Coordinates of C-alpha atoms in Angstrom, one line a residue:
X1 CA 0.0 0.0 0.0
X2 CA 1.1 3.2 -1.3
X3 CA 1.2 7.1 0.5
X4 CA 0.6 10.1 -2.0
X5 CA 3.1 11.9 -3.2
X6 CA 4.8 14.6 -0.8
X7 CA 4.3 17.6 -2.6
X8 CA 1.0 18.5 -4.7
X9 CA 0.2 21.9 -6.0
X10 CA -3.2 23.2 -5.5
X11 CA -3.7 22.5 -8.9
X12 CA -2.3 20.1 -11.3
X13 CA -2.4 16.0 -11.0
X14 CA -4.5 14.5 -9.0
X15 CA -4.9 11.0 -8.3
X16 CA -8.4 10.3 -7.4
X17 CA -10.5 7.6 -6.0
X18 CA -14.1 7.8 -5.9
X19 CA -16.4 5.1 -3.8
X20 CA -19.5 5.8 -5.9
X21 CA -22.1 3.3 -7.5
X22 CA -23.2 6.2 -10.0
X23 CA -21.3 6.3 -13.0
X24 CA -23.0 9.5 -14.4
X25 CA -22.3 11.4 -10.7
X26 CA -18.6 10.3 -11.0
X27 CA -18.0 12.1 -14.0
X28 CA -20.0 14.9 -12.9
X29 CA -17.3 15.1 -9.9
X30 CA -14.4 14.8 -12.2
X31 CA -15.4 17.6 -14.7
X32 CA -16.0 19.3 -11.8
X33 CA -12.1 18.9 -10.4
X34 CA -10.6 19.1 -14.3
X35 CA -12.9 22.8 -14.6
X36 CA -11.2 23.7 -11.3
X37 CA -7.3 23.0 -12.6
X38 CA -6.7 19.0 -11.8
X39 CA -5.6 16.5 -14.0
X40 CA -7.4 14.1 -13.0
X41 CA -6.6 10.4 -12.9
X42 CA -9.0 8.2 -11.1
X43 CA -10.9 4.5 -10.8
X44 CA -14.6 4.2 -9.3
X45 CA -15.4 1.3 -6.8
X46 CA -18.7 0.8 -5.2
X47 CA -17.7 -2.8 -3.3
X48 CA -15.9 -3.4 -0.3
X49 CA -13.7 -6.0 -2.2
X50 CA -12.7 -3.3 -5.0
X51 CA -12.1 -0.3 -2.4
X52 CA -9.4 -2.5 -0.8
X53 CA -7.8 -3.7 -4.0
X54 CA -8.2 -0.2 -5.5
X55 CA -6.3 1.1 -1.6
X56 CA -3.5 -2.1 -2.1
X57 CA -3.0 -0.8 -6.0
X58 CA -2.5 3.5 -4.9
X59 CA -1.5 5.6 -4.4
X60 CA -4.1 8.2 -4.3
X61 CA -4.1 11.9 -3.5
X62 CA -8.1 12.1 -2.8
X63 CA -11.1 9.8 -1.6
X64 CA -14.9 11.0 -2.6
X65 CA -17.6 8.9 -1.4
X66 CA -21.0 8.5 -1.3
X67 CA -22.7 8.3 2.0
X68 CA -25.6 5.7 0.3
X69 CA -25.1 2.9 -2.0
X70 CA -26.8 -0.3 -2.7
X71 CA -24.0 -2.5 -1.7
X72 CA -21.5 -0.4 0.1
X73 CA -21.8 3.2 2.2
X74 CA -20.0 5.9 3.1
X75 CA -19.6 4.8 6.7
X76 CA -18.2 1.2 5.5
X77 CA -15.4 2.9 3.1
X78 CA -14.3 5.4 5.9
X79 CA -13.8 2.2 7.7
X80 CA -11.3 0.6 5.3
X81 CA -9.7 3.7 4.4
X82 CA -8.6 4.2 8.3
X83 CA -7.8 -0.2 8.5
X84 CA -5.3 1.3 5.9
X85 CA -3.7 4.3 8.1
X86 CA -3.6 6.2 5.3
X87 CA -3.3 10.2 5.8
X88 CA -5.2 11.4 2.7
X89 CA -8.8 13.6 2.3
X90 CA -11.7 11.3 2.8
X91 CA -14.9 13.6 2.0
X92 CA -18.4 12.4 1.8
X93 CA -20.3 13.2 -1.2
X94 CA -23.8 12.3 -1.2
X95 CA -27.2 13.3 -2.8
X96 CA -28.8 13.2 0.9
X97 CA -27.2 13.6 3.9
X98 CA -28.9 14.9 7.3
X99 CA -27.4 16.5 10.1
X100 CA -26.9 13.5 11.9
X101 CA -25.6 11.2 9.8
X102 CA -23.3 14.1 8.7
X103 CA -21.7 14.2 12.4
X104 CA -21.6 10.4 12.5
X105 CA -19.5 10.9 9.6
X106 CA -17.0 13.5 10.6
X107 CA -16.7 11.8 14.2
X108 CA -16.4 8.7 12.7
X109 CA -13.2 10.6 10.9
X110 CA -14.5 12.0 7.3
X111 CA -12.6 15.0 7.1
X112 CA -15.6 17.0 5.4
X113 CA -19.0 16.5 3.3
X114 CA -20.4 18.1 0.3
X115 CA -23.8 17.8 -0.9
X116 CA -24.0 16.7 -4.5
X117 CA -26.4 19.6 -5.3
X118 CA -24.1 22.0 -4.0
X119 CA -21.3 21.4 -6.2
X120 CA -19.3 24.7 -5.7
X121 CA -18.2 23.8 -2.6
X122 CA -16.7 20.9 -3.6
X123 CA -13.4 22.7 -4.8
X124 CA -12.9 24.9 -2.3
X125 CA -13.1 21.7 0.1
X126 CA -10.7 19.4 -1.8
X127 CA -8.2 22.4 -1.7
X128 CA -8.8 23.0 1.8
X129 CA -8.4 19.3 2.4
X130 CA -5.4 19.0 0.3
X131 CA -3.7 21.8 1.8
X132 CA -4.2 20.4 5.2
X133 CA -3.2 16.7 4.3
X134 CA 0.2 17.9 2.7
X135 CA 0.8 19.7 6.1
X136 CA 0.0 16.8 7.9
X137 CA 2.2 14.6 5.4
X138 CA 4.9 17.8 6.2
X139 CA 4.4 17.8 10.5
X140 CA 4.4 13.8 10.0
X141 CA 7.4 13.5 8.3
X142 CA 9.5 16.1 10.2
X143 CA 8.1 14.1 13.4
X144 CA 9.1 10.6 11.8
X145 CA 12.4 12.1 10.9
X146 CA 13.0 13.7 14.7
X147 CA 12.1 10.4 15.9
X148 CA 14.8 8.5 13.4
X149 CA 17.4 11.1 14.4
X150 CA 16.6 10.3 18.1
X151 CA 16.4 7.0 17.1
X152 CA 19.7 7.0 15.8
X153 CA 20.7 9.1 18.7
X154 CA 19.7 6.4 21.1
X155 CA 21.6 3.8 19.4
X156 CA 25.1 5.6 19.3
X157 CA 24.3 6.1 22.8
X158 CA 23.3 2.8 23.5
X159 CA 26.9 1.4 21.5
X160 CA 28.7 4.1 23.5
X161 CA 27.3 2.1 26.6
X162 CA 27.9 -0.8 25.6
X163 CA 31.5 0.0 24.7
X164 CA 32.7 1.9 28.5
X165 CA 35.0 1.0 30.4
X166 CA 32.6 0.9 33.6
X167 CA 28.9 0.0 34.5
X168 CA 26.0 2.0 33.8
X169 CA 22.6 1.0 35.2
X170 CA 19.2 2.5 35.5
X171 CA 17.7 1.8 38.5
X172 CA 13.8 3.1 39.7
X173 CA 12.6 4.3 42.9
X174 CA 11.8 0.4 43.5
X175 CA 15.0 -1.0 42.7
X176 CA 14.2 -2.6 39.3
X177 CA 17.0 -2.0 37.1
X178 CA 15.9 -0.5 33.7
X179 CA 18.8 -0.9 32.0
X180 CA 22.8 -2.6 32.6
X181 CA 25.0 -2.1 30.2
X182 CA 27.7 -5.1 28.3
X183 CA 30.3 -4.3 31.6
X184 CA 27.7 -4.5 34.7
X185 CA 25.9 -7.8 32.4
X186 CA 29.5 -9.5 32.2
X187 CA 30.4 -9.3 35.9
X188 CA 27.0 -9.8 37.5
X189 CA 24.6 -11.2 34.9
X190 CA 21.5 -10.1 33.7
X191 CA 20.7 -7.5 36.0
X192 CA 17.8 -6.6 35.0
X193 CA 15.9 -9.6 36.1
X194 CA 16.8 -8.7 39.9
X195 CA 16.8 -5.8 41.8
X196 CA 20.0 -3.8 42.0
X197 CA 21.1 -4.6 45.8
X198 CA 20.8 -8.3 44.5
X199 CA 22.6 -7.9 41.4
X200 CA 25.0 -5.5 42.5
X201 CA 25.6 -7.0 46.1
X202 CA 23.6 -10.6 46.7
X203 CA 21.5 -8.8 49.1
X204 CA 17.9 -9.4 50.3
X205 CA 17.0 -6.1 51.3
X206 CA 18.2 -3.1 50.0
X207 CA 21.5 -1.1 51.1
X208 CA 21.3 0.3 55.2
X209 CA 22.4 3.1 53.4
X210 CA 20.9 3.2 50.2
X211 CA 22.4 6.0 47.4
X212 CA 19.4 5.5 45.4
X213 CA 17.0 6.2 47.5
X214 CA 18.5 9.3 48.5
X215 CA 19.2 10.3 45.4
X216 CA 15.6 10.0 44.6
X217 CA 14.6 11.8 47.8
X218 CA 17.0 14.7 47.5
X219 CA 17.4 14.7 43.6
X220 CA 21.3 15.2 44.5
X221 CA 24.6 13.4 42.8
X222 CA 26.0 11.0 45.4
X223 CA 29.2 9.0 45.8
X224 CA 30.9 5.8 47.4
X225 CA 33.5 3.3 47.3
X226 CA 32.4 -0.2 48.1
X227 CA 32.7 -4.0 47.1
X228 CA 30.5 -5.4 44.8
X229 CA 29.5 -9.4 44.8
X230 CA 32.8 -9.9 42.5
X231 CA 35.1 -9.1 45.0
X232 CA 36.5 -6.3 43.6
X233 CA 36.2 -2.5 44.7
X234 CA 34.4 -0.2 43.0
X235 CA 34.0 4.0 43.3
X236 CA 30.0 4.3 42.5
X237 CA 28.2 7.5 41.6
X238 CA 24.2 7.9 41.9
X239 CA 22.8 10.6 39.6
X240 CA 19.1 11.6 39.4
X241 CA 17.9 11.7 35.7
X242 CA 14.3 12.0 34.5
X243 CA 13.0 10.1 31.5
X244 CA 11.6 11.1 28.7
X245 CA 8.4 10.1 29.6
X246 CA 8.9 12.5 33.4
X247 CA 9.4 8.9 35.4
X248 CA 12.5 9.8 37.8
X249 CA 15.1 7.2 37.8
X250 CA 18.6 6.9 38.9
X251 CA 21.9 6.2 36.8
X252 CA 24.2 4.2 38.2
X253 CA 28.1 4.6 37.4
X254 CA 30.5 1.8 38.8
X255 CA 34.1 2.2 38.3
X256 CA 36.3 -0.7 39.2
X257 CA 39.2 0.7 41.3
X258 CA 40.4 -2.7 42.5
X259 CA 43.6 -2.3 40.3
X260 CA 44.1 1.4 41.5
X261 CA 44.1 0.6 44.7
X262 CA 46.7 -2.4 44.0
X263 CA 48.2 0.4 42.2
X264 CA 48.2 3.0 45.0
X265 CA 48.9 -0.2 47.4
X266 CA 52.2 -0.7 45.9
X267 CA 53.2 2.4 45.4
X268 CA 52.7 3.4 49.2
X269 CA 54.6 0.8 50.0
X270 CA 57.4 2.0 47.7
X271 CA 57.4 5.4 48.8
X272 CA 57.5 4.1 52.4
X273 CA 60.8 1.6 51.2
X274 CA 62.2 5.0 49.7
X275 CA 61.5 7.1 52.3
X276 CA 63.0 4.5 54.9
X277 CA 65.8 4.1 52.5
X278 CA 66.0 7.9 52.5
X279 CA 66.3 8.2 56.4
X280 CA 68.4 5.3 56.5
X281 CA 71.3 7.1 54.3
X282 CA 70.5 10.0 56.1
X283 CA 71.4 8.4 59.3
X284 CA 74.8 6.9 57.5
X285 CA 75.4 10.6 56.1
X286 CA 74.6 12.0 59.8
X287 CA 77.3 9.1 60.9
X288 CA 79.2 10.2 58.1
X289 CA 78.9 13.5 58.8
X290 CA 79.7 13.3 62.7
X291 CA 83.1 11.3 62.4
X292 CA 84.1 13.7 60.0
X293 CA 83.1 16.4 62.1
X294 CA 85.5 14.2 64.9
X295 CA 88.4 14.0 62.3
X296 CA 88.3 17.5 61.7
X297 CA 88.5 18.2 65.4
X298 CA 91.1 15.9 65.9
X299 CA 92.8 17.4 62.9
X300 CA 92.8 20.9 64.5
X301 CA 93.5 20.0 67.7
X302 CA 96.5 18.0 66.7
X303 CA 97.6 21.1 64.8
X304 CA 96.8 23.5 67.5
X305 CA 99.5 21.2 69.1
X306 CA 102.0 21.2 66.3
X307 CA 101.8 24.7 66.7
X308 CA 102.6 24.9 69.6
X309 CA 105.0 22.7 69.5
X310 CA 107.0 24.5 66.9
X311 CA 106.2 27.7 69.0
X312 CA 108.7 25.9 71.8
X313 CA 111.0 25.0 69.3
X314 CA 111.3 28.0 67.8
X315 CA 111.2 29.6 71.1
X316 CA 114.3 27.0 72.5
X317 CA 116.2 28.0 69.0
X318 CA 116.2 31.3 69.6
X319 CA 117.6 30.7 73.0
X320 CA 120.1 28.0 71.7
X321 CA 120.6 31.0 68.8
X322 CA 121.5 33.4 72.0
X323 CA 123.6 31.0 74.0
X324 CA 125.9 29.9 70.5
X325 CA 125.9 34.0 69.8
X326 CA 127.4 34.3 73.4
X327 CA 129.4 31.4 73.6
X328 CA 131.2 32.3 70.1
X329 CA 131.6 36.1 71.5
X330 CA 133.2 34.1 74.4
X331 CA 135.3 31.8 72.6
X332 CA 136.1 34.8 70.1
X333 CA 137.2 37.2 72.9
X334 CA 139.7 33.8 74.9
X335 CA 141.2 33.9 70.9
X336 CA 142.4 37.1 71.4
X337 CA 143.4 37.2 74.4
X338 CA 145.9 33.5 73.5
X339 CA 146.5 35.2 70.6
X340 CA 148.0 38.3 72.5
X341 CA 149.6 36.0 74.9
X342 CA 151.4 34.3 72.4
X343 CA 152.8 37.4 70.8
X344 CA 153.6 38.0 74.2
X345 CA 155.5 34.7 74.2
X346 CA 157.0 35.3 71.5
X347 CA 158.7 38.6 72.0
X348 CA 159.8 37.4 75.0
X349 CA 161.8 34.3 73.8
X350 CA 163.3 37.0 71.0
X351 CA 164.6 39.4 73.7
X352 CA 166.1 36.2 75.4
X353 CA 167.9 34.7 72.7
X354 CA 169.1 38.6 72.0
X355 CA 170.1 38.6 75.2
X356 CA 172.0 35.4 75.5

């Protein structure tokens, strides 16, 4: 089954189908459209049987009927047409048509009625009905393609869920999760066919203190680090988040920190073997330090000594320096004095030799 075309001029082709047992009334209505602009095309049925066929075989841009006929009515084709969901003017036609039967028609979803001997009105009311199909055609297709776009939207989103690193759940105000994405579903099976404190924690009641209902109660982000049925650790956040259809619902982020912590662990541990490493060769440098410290004492005091030492010797040289200076004076001054005393001598033996 077939929709009309998207865009039709208020004049031009026009595909009609006309749900009439007259033949002469049919072409009446289609001289009437071709006087008014259209090119028509169109098929007459007056039979259930051939209205479906003729619906199946579209598409068409225009449904006339009339609201009497031997073996079919107007009420019986509106019927079909909306067992078809097609969005196209359906407007009754007929000869005789009172008030009532008129209403039963609209309500029962004719978008208009013109009576056969009023024939004027019939162009104006296809126009009008044209006009507002092709804007209904128009809202319909810029709602179908919002709804694709979301559509689409909600997939990536989905495959970008699917693909974290971390769980994501949504969780109600009673606990049934909504939704667990590829990471919660691997590590603690199909959560959504158990409430989250069982999935989540193999509990039978819910948390003592349980994030989601507070979030739910105070509409505010919360956070905590616990351990999951798994074993491992995990840093969880609670965020309030309203559906599209206003229900209130919590997401549920779960990111395992197990190997962090081993992580953090270890590295702990090796900061505290530095850091005792660290003081330790501090107290050998301090050792170090100190007997150096001794050394150098030592050093000085043993050349505090030396100094004095050579302070007394120079001291006793200077002395011995005094005592040679004298003695050699001494010695000097006996010299002379031989020395004179042998001259002496000496004379003296001359004289007596002169004299003998």
């Amino acid at each position: 089954m077939k929709q009309p075309d998207q865009h039709l001029s208020a004049t031009g082709p026009l595909r009609l189908l006309l749900v009439e047992d007259s033949a002469d009334d049919a072409v009446l209505l289609v001289q009437t459209l071709r006087r008014a602009g259209y090119e028509i095309t169109h098929r007459r049925v007056d039979t259930p049987e051939e209205m479906r066929t003729a619906l199946e075989q579209g598409p068409w841009d225009l449904v006339l009927a009339d609201y009497y006929m031997p073996r079919f009515s107007g009420l019986a084709a509106l019927e079909i047409f909306r067992e078809k969901g097609l969005d196209l003017p359906f407007i009754i036609v007929s000869g005789r048509l009172g008030e009532d039967a008129a209403v039963e028609a609209m309500k029962a979803g004719a978008h208009d009625y013109v009576m056969k001997d009023h024939p004027k009105r019939l162009v104006p009311a296809v126009e009008r009905e044209l006009r507002e199909a092709k804007v209904r055609r128009d809202r319909n297709a810029e709602r179908q393609r919002s709804e694709e776009a979301l559509k689409a939207e909600r997939r990536r989103f989905h495959d970008v869920l699917e693909l974290l690193p971390a769980g994501v759940m949504l969780v109600t105000p009673d606990y049934s999760v909504l939704f667990a994405n590829r990471f919660f579903r691997e590590r603690f099976g199909e959560c959504t066919e158990k409430p989250c404190f069982e999935s989540l924690f193999k509990l039978d009641t819910p948390c003592q203190a349980c994030e989601t209902h507070q979030v739910h109660s105070a509409s505010t982000p919360l956070e905590r680090e616990d351990t999951a049925a798994d074993g491992r650790n995990y840093h969880f956040f609670y965020y309030p988040f309203t559906d599209s259809d206003g229900a209130k619902i919590t997401l549920v982020m779960g990111v395992d920190i197990t190997e962090r912590e081993r992580a953090e662990a270890e590295l702990r541990q090796h900061r505290e073997h530095l850091e005792e490493l660290v003081r330790q060769r501090t107290r050998e440098i301090e050792d170090r330090n100190a007997r150096l410290d001794a050394e150098i004492a030592d050093r000085k005091q043993a050349e505090e000594a030396l100094r004095d030492r050579e302070n007394q010797l120079r001291a006793l040289n200077e002395t011995l320096e005094q005592h040679v200076t004298a003695r050699t004076a001494e010695v000097q001054s006996q010299a002379e004095q031989l020395r004179a005393l042998a001259a002496d001598l000496s004379r003296a033996e001359q004289q007596e030799r002169k004299r003998l």
